[in-house]
mmCIF file of C-alpha atoms in Angstrom:
data_model
loop_
_atom_site.group_PDB
_atom_site.id
_atom_site.type_symbol
_atom_site.label_atom_id
_atom_site.label_comp_id
_atom_site.label_asym_id
_atom_site.label_seq_id
_atom_site.Cartn_x
_atom_site.Cartn_y
_atom_site.Cartn_z
ATOM 1 C CA UNK A 8 152.793 46.286 214.634
ATOM 2 C CA UNK A 9 150.297 49.018 213.709
ATOM 3 C CA UNK A 10 149.871 52.239 215.517
ATOM 4 C CA UNK A 11 146.153 51.937 217.025
ATOM 5 C CA UNK A 12 144.178 54.786 218.301
ATOM 6 C CA UNK A 13 145.395 54.821 221.737
ATOM 7 C CA UNK A 14 148.853 55.186 220.638
ATOM 8 C CA UNK A 15 148.105 57.563 218.278
ATOM 9 C CA UNK A 16 146.284 59.769 220.303
ATOM 10 C CA UNK A 17 148.869 59.357 223.113
ATOM 11 C CA UNK A 18 151.743 60.373 220.476
ATOM 12 C CA UNK A 19 149.463 63.649 219.796
ATOM 13 C CA UNK A 20 149.591 64.193 223.265
ATOM 14 C CA UNK A 21 153.026 63.891 224.082
ATOM 15 C CA UNK A 22 153.896 66.469 220.983
ATOM 16 C CA UNK A 23 151.308 68.535 221.019
ATOM 17 C CA UNK A 24 150.084 67.684 217.501
ATOM 18 C CA UNK A 25 146.600 67.309 216.188
ATOM 19 C CA UNK A 26 147.803 64.401 214.096
ATOM 20 C CA UNK A 27 150.139 61.568 213.251
ATOM 21 C CA UNK A 28 151.136 61.440 209.829
ATOM 22 C CA UNK A 29 152.031 58.676 207.517
ATOM 23 C CA UNK A 30 154.618 58.977 204.216
ATOM 24 C CA UNK A 31 151.712 57.738 201.961
ATOM 25 C CA UNK A 32 149.360 61.100 202.831
ATOM 26 C CA UNK A 33 152.126 62.618 201.607
ATOM 27 C CA UNK A 34 153.229 60.983 198.615
ATOM 28 C CA UNK A 35 149.765 61.098 197.963
ATOM 29 C CA UNK A 36 149.437 65.033 198.247
ATOM 30 C CA UNK A 37 152.372 65.352 195.823
ATOM 31 C CA UNK A 38 151.261 62.614 192.970
ATOM 32 C CA UNK A 39 147.679 64.124 192.668
ATOM 33 C CA UNK A 40 146.314 67.017 194.987
ATOM 34 C CA UNK A 41 142.938 66.190 193.784
ATOM 35 C CA UNK A 42 143.345 62.708 195.032
ATOM 36 C CA UNK A 43 144.597 63.583 198.143
ATOM 37 C CA UNK A 44 141.436 66.337 198.459
ATOM 38 C CA UNK A 45 138.603 63.910 197.645
ATOM 39 C CA UNK A 46 140.718 61.014 199.649
ATOM 40 C CA UNK A 47 141.315 62.589 202.639
ATOM 41 C CA UNK A 48 139.000 65.746 203.834
ATOM 42 C CA UNK A 49 135.836 65.468 201.542
ATOM 43 C CA UNK A 50 135.949 61.487 201.635
ATOM 44 C CA UNK A 51 133.705 61.134 198.413
ATOM 45 C CA UNK A 52 136.105 58.599 196.488
ATOM 46 C CA UNK A 53 136.829 55.533 197.744
ATOM 47 C CA UNK A 54 140.703 54.163 198.091
ATOM 48 C CA UNK A 55 141.227 51.645 195.432
ATOM 49 C CA UNK A 56 143.488 49.108 194.693
ATOM 50 C CA UNK A 57 144.750 47.776 191.473
ATOM 51 C CA UNK A 58 147.145 44.928 190.581
ATOM 52 C CA UNK A 59 150.481 46.593 192.004
ATOM 53 C CA UNK A 60 149.271 46.841 195.360
ATOM 54 C CA UNK A 61 147.202 43.105 195.458
ATOM 55 C CA UNK A 62 150.498 41.502 194.338
ATOM 56 C CA UNK A 63 152.708 43.620 196.328
ATOM 57 C CA UNK A 64 150.924 42.883 199.224
ATOM 58 C CA UNK A 65 151.801 39.008 198.974
ATOM 59 C CA UNK A 66 155.499 39.814 197.541
ATOM 60 C CA UNK A 67 155.883 41.217 201.129
ATOM 61 C CA UNK A 68 153.982 38.789 202.684
ATOM 62 C CA UNK A 69 156.454 35.736 201.308
ATOM 63 C CA UNK A 70 159.312 38.082 201.682
ATOM 64 C CA UNK A 71 158.725 38.644 205.755
ATOM 65 C CA UNK A 72 158.154 35.179 206.256
ATOM 66 C CA UNK A 73 161.901 34.728 204.521
ATOM 67 C CA UNK A 74 163.366 37.469 206.443
ATOM 68 C CA UNK A 75 161.546 35.658 209.951
ATOM 69 C CA UNK A 76 162.922 32.226 208.817
ATOM 70 C CA UNK A 77 159.518 31.018 209.530
ATOM 71 C CA UNK A 78 160.179 28.847 205.909
ATOM 72 C CA UNK A 79 162.521 28.028 203.457
ATOM 73 C CA UNK A 80 162.870 29.374 199.107
ATOM 74 C CA UNK A 81 161.112 25.852 198.461
ATOM 75 C CA UNK A 82 158.073 27.302 200.599
ATOM 76 C CA UNK A 83 158.592 30.806 199.219
ATOM 77 C CA UNK A 84 158.135 29.158 196.063
ATOM 78 C CA UNK A 85 155.585 27.266 196.872
ATOM 79 C CA UNK A 86 153.620 29.533 198.295
ATOM 80 C CA UNK A 87 154.033 32.526 195.615
ATOM 81 C CA UNK A 88 152.891 29.759 192.871
ATOM 82 C CA UNK A 89 149.618 29.360 194.639
ATOM 83 C CA UNK A 90 148.602 32.883 195.454
ATOM 84 C CA UNK A 91 149.130 33.356 191.150
ATOM 85 C CA UNK A 92 146.996 30.354 190.504
ATOM 86 C CA UNK A 93 144.268 31.494 192.782
ATOM 87 C CA UNK A 94 144.648 34.727 190.951
ATOM 88 C CA UNK A 95 144.440 33.149 187.746
ATOM 89 C CA UNK A 96 141.620 31.700 188.342
ATOM 90 C CA UNK A 97 139.610 34.611 190.127
ATOM 91 C CA UNK A 98 136.820 35.711 187.401
ATOM 92 C CA UNK A 99 137.123 39.491 189.238
ATOM 93 C CA UNK A 100 140.930 39.692 189.785
ATOM 94 C CA UNK A 101 142.707 42.909 188.592
ATOM 95 C CA UNK A 102 144.360 41.992 185.454
ATOM 96 C CA UNK A 103 147.783 43.465 184.220
ATOM 97 C CA UNK A 104 147.214 45.772 181.144
ATOM 98 C CA UNK A 105 149.373 43.702 178.442
ATOM 99 C CA UNK A 106 150.014 39.845 179.192
ATOM 100 C CA UNK A 107 153.763 40.448 178.103
ATOM 101 C CA UNK A 108 154.112 42.629 181.332
ATOM 102 C CA UNK A 109 151.851 39.742 183.140
ATOM 103 C CA UNK A 110 154.601 37.136 182.064
ATOM 104 C CA UNK A 111 157.349 39.430 183.357
ATOM 105 C CA UNK A 112 156.245 40.095 186.268
ATOM 106 C CA UNK A 113 155.079 37.031 187.502
ATOM 107 C CA UNK A 114 158.207 35.456 185.953
ATOM 108 C CA UNK A 115 160.701 37.631 187.701
ATOM 109 C CA UNK A 116 159.050 36.938 191.189
ATOM 110 C CA UNK A 117 159.047 33.202 190.694
ATOM 111 C CA UNK A 118 162.571 33.824 190.724
ATOM 112 C CA UNK A 119 163.231 35.946 193.003
ATOM 113 C CA UNK A 120 161.355 33.357 195.565
ATOM 114 C CA UNK A 121 163.681 30.771 193.985
ATOM 115 C CA UNK A 122 166.972 32.254 193.934
ATOM 116 C CA UNK A 123 166.424 35.648 196.799
ATOM 117 C CA UNK A 124 170.018 35.866 198.932
ATOM 118 C CA UNK A 125 168.501 36.073 202.094
ATOM 119 C CA UNK A 126 170.298 38.854 203.790
ATOM 120 C CA UNK A 127 172.756 37.406 207.291
ATOM 121 C CA UNK A 128 173.016 39.332 210.511
ATOM 122 C CA UNK A 129 171.412 40.134 213.983
ATOM 123 C CA UNK A 130 168.541 41.654 215.510
ATOM 124 C CA UNK A 131 166.598 41.152 212.500
ATOM 125 C CA UNK A 132 162.490 43.530 212.617
ATOM 126 C CA UNK A 133 160.278 43.594 209.838
ATOM 127 C CA UNK A 134 157.263 45.694 209.630
ATOM 128 C CA UNK A 135 159.034 47.895 212.618
ATOM 129 C CA UNK A 136 157.312 51.220 213.569
ATOM 130 C CA UNK A 137 159.764 54.157 213.116
ATOM 131 C CA UNK A 138 158.768 58.115 214.397
ATOM 132 C CA UNK A 139 160.529 60.786 212.533
ATOM 133 C CA UNK A 140 160.090 64.365 214.372
ATOM 134 C CA UNK A 141 160.054 67.176 211.280
ATOM 135 C CA UNK A 142 160.547 70.601 212.011
ATOM 136 C CA UNK A 143 160.616 72.450 215.463
ATOM 137 C CA UNK A 144 162.463 71.537 218.229
ATOM 138 C CA UNK A 145 162.910 68.052 219.594
ATOM 139 C CA UNK A 146 160.370 68.228 222.027
ATOM 140 C CA UNK A 147 157.633 69.771 220.161
ATOM 141 C CA UNK A 148 157.955 69.148 216.501
ATOM 142 C CA UNK A 149 156.128 70.998 213.822
ATOM 143 C CA UNK A 150 154.787 67.119 212.299
ATOM 144 C CA UNK A 151 155.252 63.705 213.495
ATOM 145 C CA UNK A 152 155.836 61.201 211.073
ATOM 146 C CA UNK A 153 155.301 56.931 211.973
ATOM 147 C CA UNK A 154 156.057 54.803 209.358
ATOM 148 C CA UNK A 155 156.906 51.043 209.057
ATOM 149 C CA UNK A 156 160.356 49.678 207.723
ATOM 150 C CA UNK A 157 160.034 46.600 205.877
ATOM 151 C CA UNK A 158 163.075 44.960 207.227
ATOM 152 C CA UNK A 159 165.947 46.157 209.874
ATOM 153 C CA UNK A 160 168.812 44.152 210.515
ATOM 154 C CA UNK A 161 172.365 44.701 211.781
ATOM 155 C CA UNK A 162 175.302 43.618 209.459
ATOM 156 C CA UNK A 163 178.614 41.917 210.159
ATOM 157 C CA UNK A 164 179.789 44.964 210.266
ATOM 158 C CA UNK A 165 177.924 46.631 213.090
ATOM 159 C CA UNK A 166 175.884 48.997 210.608
ATOM 160 C CA UNK A 167 171.976 48.920 210.881
ATOM 161 C CA UNK A 168 170.463 48.101 207.454
ATOM 162 C CA UNK A 169 167.754 49.069 206.303
ATOM 163 C CA UNK A 170 165.719 47.029 203.683
ATOM 164 C CA UNK A 171 162.563 48.630 201.095
ATOM 165 C CA UNK A 172 161.349 45.455 199.028
ATOM 166 C CA UNK A 173 160.228 46.860 195.736
ATOM 167 C CA UNK A 174 158.139 44.773 192.634
ATOM 168 C CA UNK A 175 158.625 47.763 190.351
ATOM 169 C CA UNK A 176 160.684 48.346 187.297
ATOM 170 C CA UNK A 177 164.228 49.948 187.580
ATOM 171 C CA UNK A 178 163.130 53.036 185.281
ATOM 172 C CA UNK A 179 161.136 54.288 187.969
ATOM 173 C CA UNK A 180 163.987 54.685 190.076
ATOM 174 C CA UNK A 181 166.415 56.454 187.746
ATOM 175 C CA UNK A 182 169.151 58.429 189.024
ATOM 176 C CA UNK A 183 166.550 61.318 187.668
ATOM 177 C CA UNK A 184 163.516 60.010 189.949
ATOM 178 C CA UNK A 185 165.811 58.563 192.731
ATOM 179 C CA UNK A 186 165.363 61.665 194.897
ATOM 180 C CA UNK A 187 161.761 61.177 195.003
ATOM 181 C CA UNK A 188 161.813 57.711 195.267
ATOM 182 C CA UNK A 189 163.902 57.300 198.752
ATOM 183 C CA UNK A 190 161.726 60.371 200.318
ATOM 184 C CA UNK A 191 160.549 57.713 202.853
ATOM 185 C CA UNK A 192 164.050 56.171 203.049
ATOM 186 C CA UNK A 193 165.599 58.205 203.421
ATOM 187 C CA UNK A 194 162.707 59.500 206.739
ATOM 188 C CA UNK A 195 162.897 55.941 208.367
ATOM 189 C CA UNK A 196 166.682 56.594 208.423
ATOM 190 C CA UNK A 197 166.120 60.178 209.882
ATOM 191 C CA UNK A 198 163.675 58.119 212.406
ATOM 192 C CA UNK A 199 165.976 55.702 213.213
ATOM 193 C CA UNK A 200 169.224 58.032 213.846
ATOM 194 C CA UNK A 201 166.846 60.454 215.928
ATOM 195 C CA UNK A 202 165.025 57.487 218.186
ATOM 196 C CA UNK A 203 168.545 55.444 218.700
ATOM 197 C CA UNK A 204 171.295 58.689 218.425
ATOM 198 C CA UNK A 205 173.135 56.223 214.922
ATOM 199 C CA UNK A 206 175.232 58.083 213.420
ATOM 200 C CA UNK A 207 174.235 58.388 209.783
ATOM 201 C CA UNK A 208 176.964 56.698 208.843
ATOM 202 C CA UNK A 209 176.348 53.877 210.664
ATOM 203 C CA UNK A 210 173.244 53.294 208.748
ATOM 204 C CA UNK A 211 172.861 51.847 205.726
ATOM 205 C CA UNK A 212 169.675 52.142 203.735
ATOM 206 C CA UNK A 213 168.583 49.924 200.086
ATOM 207 C CA UNK A 214 165.791 48.929 197.513
ATOM 208 C CA UNK A 215 165.708 45.209 196.893
ATOM 209 C CA UNK A 216 164.829 45.809 193.285
ATOM 210 C CA UNK A 217 163.101 42.147 193.476
ATOM 211 C CA UNK A 218 162.531 41.839 189.263
ATOM 212 C CA UNK A 219 166.012 42.159 188.943
ATOM 213 C CA UNK A 220 169.400 40.485 189.526
ATOM 214 C CA UNK A 221 172.841 41.420 189.442
ATOM 215 C CA UNK A 222 174.812 39.607 187.029
ATOM 216 C CA UNK A 223 178.507 38.999 187.750
ATOM 217 C CA UNK A 224 180.765 38.049 185.180
ATOM 218 C CA UNK A 225 184.670 37.468 184.252
ATOM 219 C CA UNK A 226 185.926 39.068 181.519
ATOM 220 C CA UNK A 227 188.414 37.866 179.002
ATOM 221 C CA UNK A 228 190.784 39.914 180.739
ATOM 222 C CA UNK A 229 190.302 37.815 184.032
ATOM 223 C CA UNK A 230 188.546 40.846 185.679
ATOM 224 C CA UNK A 231 185.023 40.470 186.932
ATOM 225 C CA UNK A 232 181.857 42.732 186.099
ATOM 226 C CA UNK A 233 178.315 42.999 186.712
ATOM 227 C CA UNK A 234 175.506 43.681 184.429
ATOM 228 C CA UNK A 235 171.598 44.368 185.681
ATOM 229 C CA UNK A 236 169.308 42.282 183.697
ATOM 230 C CA UNK A 237 165.828 41.396 184.455
ATOM 231 C CA UNK A 238 165.333 38.032 186.788
ATOM 232 C CA UNK A 239 163.478 35.350 184.455
ATOM 233 C CA UNK A 240 165.643 36.523 181.011
ATOM 234 C CA UNK A 241 169.270 36.912 182.727
ATOM 235 C CA UNK A 242 171.051 33.863 180.885
ATOM 236 C CA UNK A 243 169.253 35.241 177.449
ATOM 237 C CA UNK A 244 170.835 38.450 178.247
ATOM 238 C CA UNK A 245 174.693 36.799 178.810
ATOM 239 C CA UNK A 246 174.314 35.191 174.984
ATOM 240 C CA UNK A 247 176.939 37.240 173.427
ATOM 241 C CA UNK A 248 179.736 36.662 176.396
ATOM 242 C CA UNK A 249 178.979 32.863 175.863
ATOM 243 C CA UNK A 250 179.033 32.716 172.619
ATOM 244 C CA UNK A 251 182.613 34.008 173.600
ATOM 245 C CA UNK A 252 183.207 31.570 176.223
ATOM 246 C CA UNK A 253 181.944 28.605 174.104
ATOM 247 C CA UNK A 254 183.712 29.534 171.206
ATOM 248 C CA UNK A 255 187.195 30.367 173.360
ATOM 249 C CA UNK A 256 186.760 26.521 174.206
ATOM 250 C CA UNK A 257 186.780 25.217 171.067
ATOM 251 C CA UNK A 258 182.803 24.399 170.767
ATOM 252 C CA UNK A 259 181.575 25.266 167.148
ATOM 253 C CA UNK A 260 179.205 27.938 166.367
ATOM 254 C CA UNK A 261 176.234 24.928 165.935
ATOM 255 C CA UNK A 262 176.414 23.741 168.826
ATOM 256 C CA UNK A 263 177.283 26.858 171.002
ATOM 257 C CA UNK A 264 173.706 27.928 169.529
ATOM 258 C CA UNK A 265 171.892 24.857 170.828
ATOM 259 C CA UNK A 266 173.626 25.205 174.269
ATOM 260 C CA UNK A 267 172.621 28.833 174.831
ATOM 261 C CA UNK A 268 169.285 28.188 173.616
ATOM 262 C CA UNK A 269 168.873 24.858 176.027
ATOM 263 C CA UNK A 270 170.542 27.500 178.851
ATOM 264 C CA UNK A 271 168.387 29.946 177.637
ATOM 265 C CA UNK A 272 164.983 28.200 177.762
ATOM 266 C CA UNK A 273 166.138 26.802 181.596
ATOM 267 C CA UNK A 274 167.284 30.539 182.530
ATOM 268 C CA UNK A 275 170.463 28.477 184.255
ATOM 269 C CA UNK A 276 173.622 27.190 182.793
ATOM 270 C CA UNK A 277 173.674 23.921 183.995
ATOM 271 C CA UNK A 278 173.566 22.348 180.804
ATOM 272 C CA UNK A 279 177.121 23.895 180.200
ATOM 273 C CA UNK A 280 180.872 23.272 180.829
ATOM 274 C CA UNK A 281 181.727 23.788 184.096
ATOM 275 C CA UNK A 282 184.235 26.331 182.692
ATOM 276 C CA UNK A 283 181.914 28.659 181.205
ATOM 277 C CA UNK A 284 179.565 27.932 184.885
ATOM 278 C CA UNK A 285 182.136 29.072 187.056
ATOM 279 C CA UNK A 286 182.530 32.463 184.886
ATOM 280 C CA UNK A 287 179.558 33.742 186.192
ATOM 281 C CA UNK A 288 176.899 34.181 188.950
ATOM 282 C CA UNK A 289 174.371 36.289 190.537
ATOM 283 C CA UNK A 290 172.965 38.109 193.242
ATOM 284 C CA UNK A 291 170.321 40.090 194.199
ATOM 285 C CA UNK A 292 170.382 43.812 192.771
ATOM 286 C CA UNK A 293 170.416 46.323 195.224
ATOM 287 C CA UNK A 294 170.219 50.522 195.114
ATOM 288 C CA UNK A 295 171.804 51.807 197.794
ATOM 289 C CA UNK A 296 171.175 55.195 198.899
ATOM 290 C CA UNK A 297 173.753 57.317 200.030
ATOM 291 C CA UNK A 298 172.450 58.524 203.909
ATOM 292 C CA UNK A 299 174.122 61.120 205.323
ATOM 293 C CA UNK A 300 173.409 64.301 207.625
ATOM 294 C CA UNK A 301 173.744 67.490 204.680
ATOM 295 C CA UNK A 302 171.011 65.499 202.544
ATOM 296 C CA UNK A 303 168.579 64.365 205.792
ATOM 297 C CA UNK A 304 168.738 68.109 207.049
ATOM 298 C CA UNK A 305 167.718 68.802 204.021
ATOM 299 C CA UNK A 306 164.815 66.656 203.553
ATOM 300 C CA UNK A 307 163.336 67.393 206.326
ATOM 301 C CA UNK A 308 163.576 70.817 205.404
ATOM 302 C CA UNK A 309 161.615 69.945 201.814
ATOM 303 C CA UNK A 310 159.163 67.891 203.533
ATOM 304 C CA UNK A 311 158.433 70.174 206.568
ATOM 305 C CA UNK A 312 157.483 73.174 203.799
ATOM 306 C CA UNK A 313 155.452 70.142 201.883
ATOM 307 C CA UNK A 314 153.264 69.608 205.016
ATOM 308 C CA UNK A 315 152.970 73.263 205.448
ATOM 309 C CA UNK A 316 151.518 73.346 202.091
ATOM 310 C CA UNK A 317 149.098 71.159 202.603
ATOM 311 C CA UNK A 318 147.970 72.686 206.004
ATOM 312 C CA UNK A 319 147.103 75.638 203.474
ATOM 313 C CA UNK A 320 145.341 74.055 201.010
ATOM 314 C CA UNK A 321 142.747 72.102 204.128
ATOM 315 C CA UNK A 322 142.587 75.442 205.136
ATOM 316 C CA UNK A 323 140.780 76.848 201.503
ATOM 317 C CA UNK A 324 137.266 76.771 200.935
ATOM 318 C CA UNK A 325 136.530 73.697 198.175
ATOM 319 C CA UNK A 326 136.306 76.123 195.539
ATOM 320 C CA UNK A 327 139.729 77.294 195.811
ATOM 321 C CA UNK A 328 141.140 74.061 197.078
ATOM 322 C CA UNK A 329 140.122 72.611 193.057
ATOM 323 C CA UNK A 330 141.099 75.626 191.522
ATOM 324 C CA UNK A 331 144.521 75.077 193.523
ATOM 325 C CA UNK A 332 144.793 71.420 192.576
ATOM 326 C CA UNK A 333 143.763 72.024 188.473
ATOM 327 C CA UNK A 334 146.572 74.520 188.645
ATOM 328 C CA UNK A 335 149.270 72.531 190.198
ATOM 329 C CA UNK A 336 148.585 68.947 188.807
ATOM 330 C CA UNK A 337 145.840 68.967 185.684
ATOM 331 C CA UNK A 338 144.991 66.067 184.079
ATOM 332 C CA UNK A 339 146.817 63.868 181.709
ATOM 333 C CA UNK A 340 145.076 61.229 180.524
ATOM 334 C CA UNK A 341 148.389 60.445 178.925
ATOM 335 C CA UNK A 342 150.224 59.880 182.456
ATOM 336 C CA UNK A 343 149.926 56.019 183.715
ATOM 337 C CA UNK A 344 149.271 57.547 187.756
ATOM 338 C CA UNK A 345 146.366 59.562 186.050
ATOM 339 C CA UNK A 346 144.933 56.865 183.891
ATOM 340 C CA UNK A 347 145.419 53.962 185.952
ATOM 341 C CA UNK A 348 146.423 54.573 189.584
ATOM 342 C CA UNK A 349 144.803 57.739 190.955
ATOM 343 C CA UNK A 350 142.079 56.512 193.378
ATOM 344 C CA UNK A 351 140.081 60.125 192.121
ATOM 345 C CA UNK A 352 140.179 60.243 188.688
ATOM 346 C CA UNK A 353 139.926 56.678 187.856
ATOM 347 C CA UNK A 354 136.757 56.909 190.082
ATOM 348 C CA UNK A 355 133.117 56.979 188.474
ATOM 349 C CA UNK A 356 132.701 60.848 190.383
ATOM 350 C CA UNK A 357 135.602 61.968 187.910
ATOM 351 C CA UNK A 358 134.425 60.298 184.970
ATOM 352 C CA UNK A 359 130.585 61.569 185.554
ATOM 353 C CA UNK A 360 132.108 65.418 186.129
ATOM 354 C CA UNK A 361 134.607 64.664 182.772
ATOM 355 C CA UNK A 362 131.272 63.534 180.901
ATOM 356 C CA UNK A 363 129.554 66.383 181.991
ATOM 357 C CA UNK A 364 131.781 69.048 180.587
ATOM 358 C CA UNK A 365 132.352 67.641 177.228
ATOM 359 C CA UNK A 366 128.613 67.788 177.061
ATOM 360 C CA UNK A 367 127.429 64.308 177.803
ATOM 361 C CA UNK A 368 123.685 63.316 178.751
ATOM 362 C CA UNK A 369 124.545 63.331 182.428
ATOM 363 C CA UNK A 370 124.343 66.843 182.794
ATOM 364 C CA UNK A 371 120.975 67.672 184.616
ATOM 365 C CA UNK A 372 120.575 71.518 182.891
ATOM 366 C CA UNK A 373 122.096 71.849 179.486
ATOM 367 C CA UNK A 374 122.538 75.653 178.446
ATOM 368 C CA UNK A 375 122.738 74.920 174.854
ATOM 369 C CA UNK A 376 119.742 74.560 172.224
ATOM 370 C CA UNK A 377 119.225 74.030 168.420
ATOM 371 C CA UNK A 378 117.911 76.991 166.292
ATOM 372 C CA UNK A 379 115.030 75.924 163.640
ATOM 373 C CA UNK A 380 117.821 74.614 161.333
ATOM 374 C CA UNK A 381 119.161 72.174 164.309
ATOM 375 C CA UNK A 382 122.477 74.212 164.953
ATOM 376 C CA UNK A 383 123.477 74.217 168.163
ATOM 377 C CA UNK A 384 123.427 77.823 169.832
ATOM 378 C CA UNK A 385 123.866 79.276 173.499
ATOM 379 C CA UNK A 386 121.399 80.445 175.012
ATOM 380 C CA UNK A 387 123.458 82.729 177.390
ATOM 381 C CA UNK A 388 124.624 84.576 173.904
ATOM 382 C CA UNK A 389 128.464 83.959 174.651
ATOM 383 C CA UNK A 390 130.573 81.854 172.669
ATOM 384 C CA UNK A 391 130.628 78.260 172.309
ATOM 385 C CA UNK A 392 133.555 76.839 174.002
ATOM 386 C CA UNK A 393 134.835 73.358 173.043
ATOM 387 C CA UNK A 394 137.739 71.963 173.419
ATOM 388 C CA UNK A 395 150.074 58.334 225.973
ATOM 389 C CA UNK A 396 153.585 57.521 227.161
ATOM 390 C CA UNK A 397 153.252 53.745 227.962
ATOM 391 C CA UNK A 398 151.792 53.098 224.889
ATOM 392 C CA UNK A 399 154.403 55.067 222.940
ATOM 393 C CA UNK A 400 156.910 52.756 224.765
ATOM 394 C CA UNK A 401 155.167 49.872 223.976
ATOM 395 C CA UNK A 402 154.828 50.548 219.841
ATOM 396 C CA UNK A 403 158.223 51.960 220.022
ATOM 397 C CA UNK A 404 160.076 48.975 222.354
#
């Protein structure tokens, strides 16, 4: 259930704030101040979709249905396949950068909707709104955030589990990038702590990395180990281990090669000896967050400062805003976000501006002219540089 206008105004009145913040707003500022300026302040650039937001929306819809037990895995896979087919037949559909990326993405998510582990527990909720107060006091916070948790439930140990589904690559959740990537889920965890007085140690937050599985395999010493692999090729990635286990069973090298090839193509081990199958199984790959008071308080302080920065930016003149944005996030054509995902830097407005700056024909006034020999001169003689409460209770019931 999303905030409507009346609920938003009721929250603003109750806490004496002039807006309800979303993490996506903060995230846009952190990703590109110029995009924030044009989307939220000047409203002169439209929000844009890309192939990942289109697919991500469908992924979340199907996952929500699975979690609510509205349908089973067979239906989930059928829904996914039908969506992909419609997308492929749409001549105007947004496309992946390469065929390899497309096949990997679709194949991995197809495997997810066939084999995912549906969580066990009670009191399941999807898209549950959660409010987090940042800074100030409990009665009068400086900032109020409202977000929506993909899935929340109570596990067998009585923990509140928050799950955020991610169809992106695990490389963007590396150890160095995880603190930034986990800000939103941690903010929701803080909100649950604030609203329901649940101790941090009873809150479990995790990312379900949908494109990957955790492969559990038995080592030769009898102990179990794990490996994280892409779903669509996990059997292929176990080739060396399969060779060792088949050899141990007395199967010759050529026969083993054929068995592994069939298993890899099918991406399952149904054709392999049961003795081998019993030494492998897969589960969802989760990235677990450490939710503790120290880190959560530090995050609240960090977000408060970032919101303060945004308020200061909004109070600047347009020229000063542009200068701030350029200094703090200069356009980088080699950066994937800038080049492919940023609504501002992929807009006609920006492209036209760039064309003007490099001397394109779109400029209405060109300060350059040519001398009698056809050489460019600068007419200015300067060097040519190149280069309400009930509504609230209803919402959070």
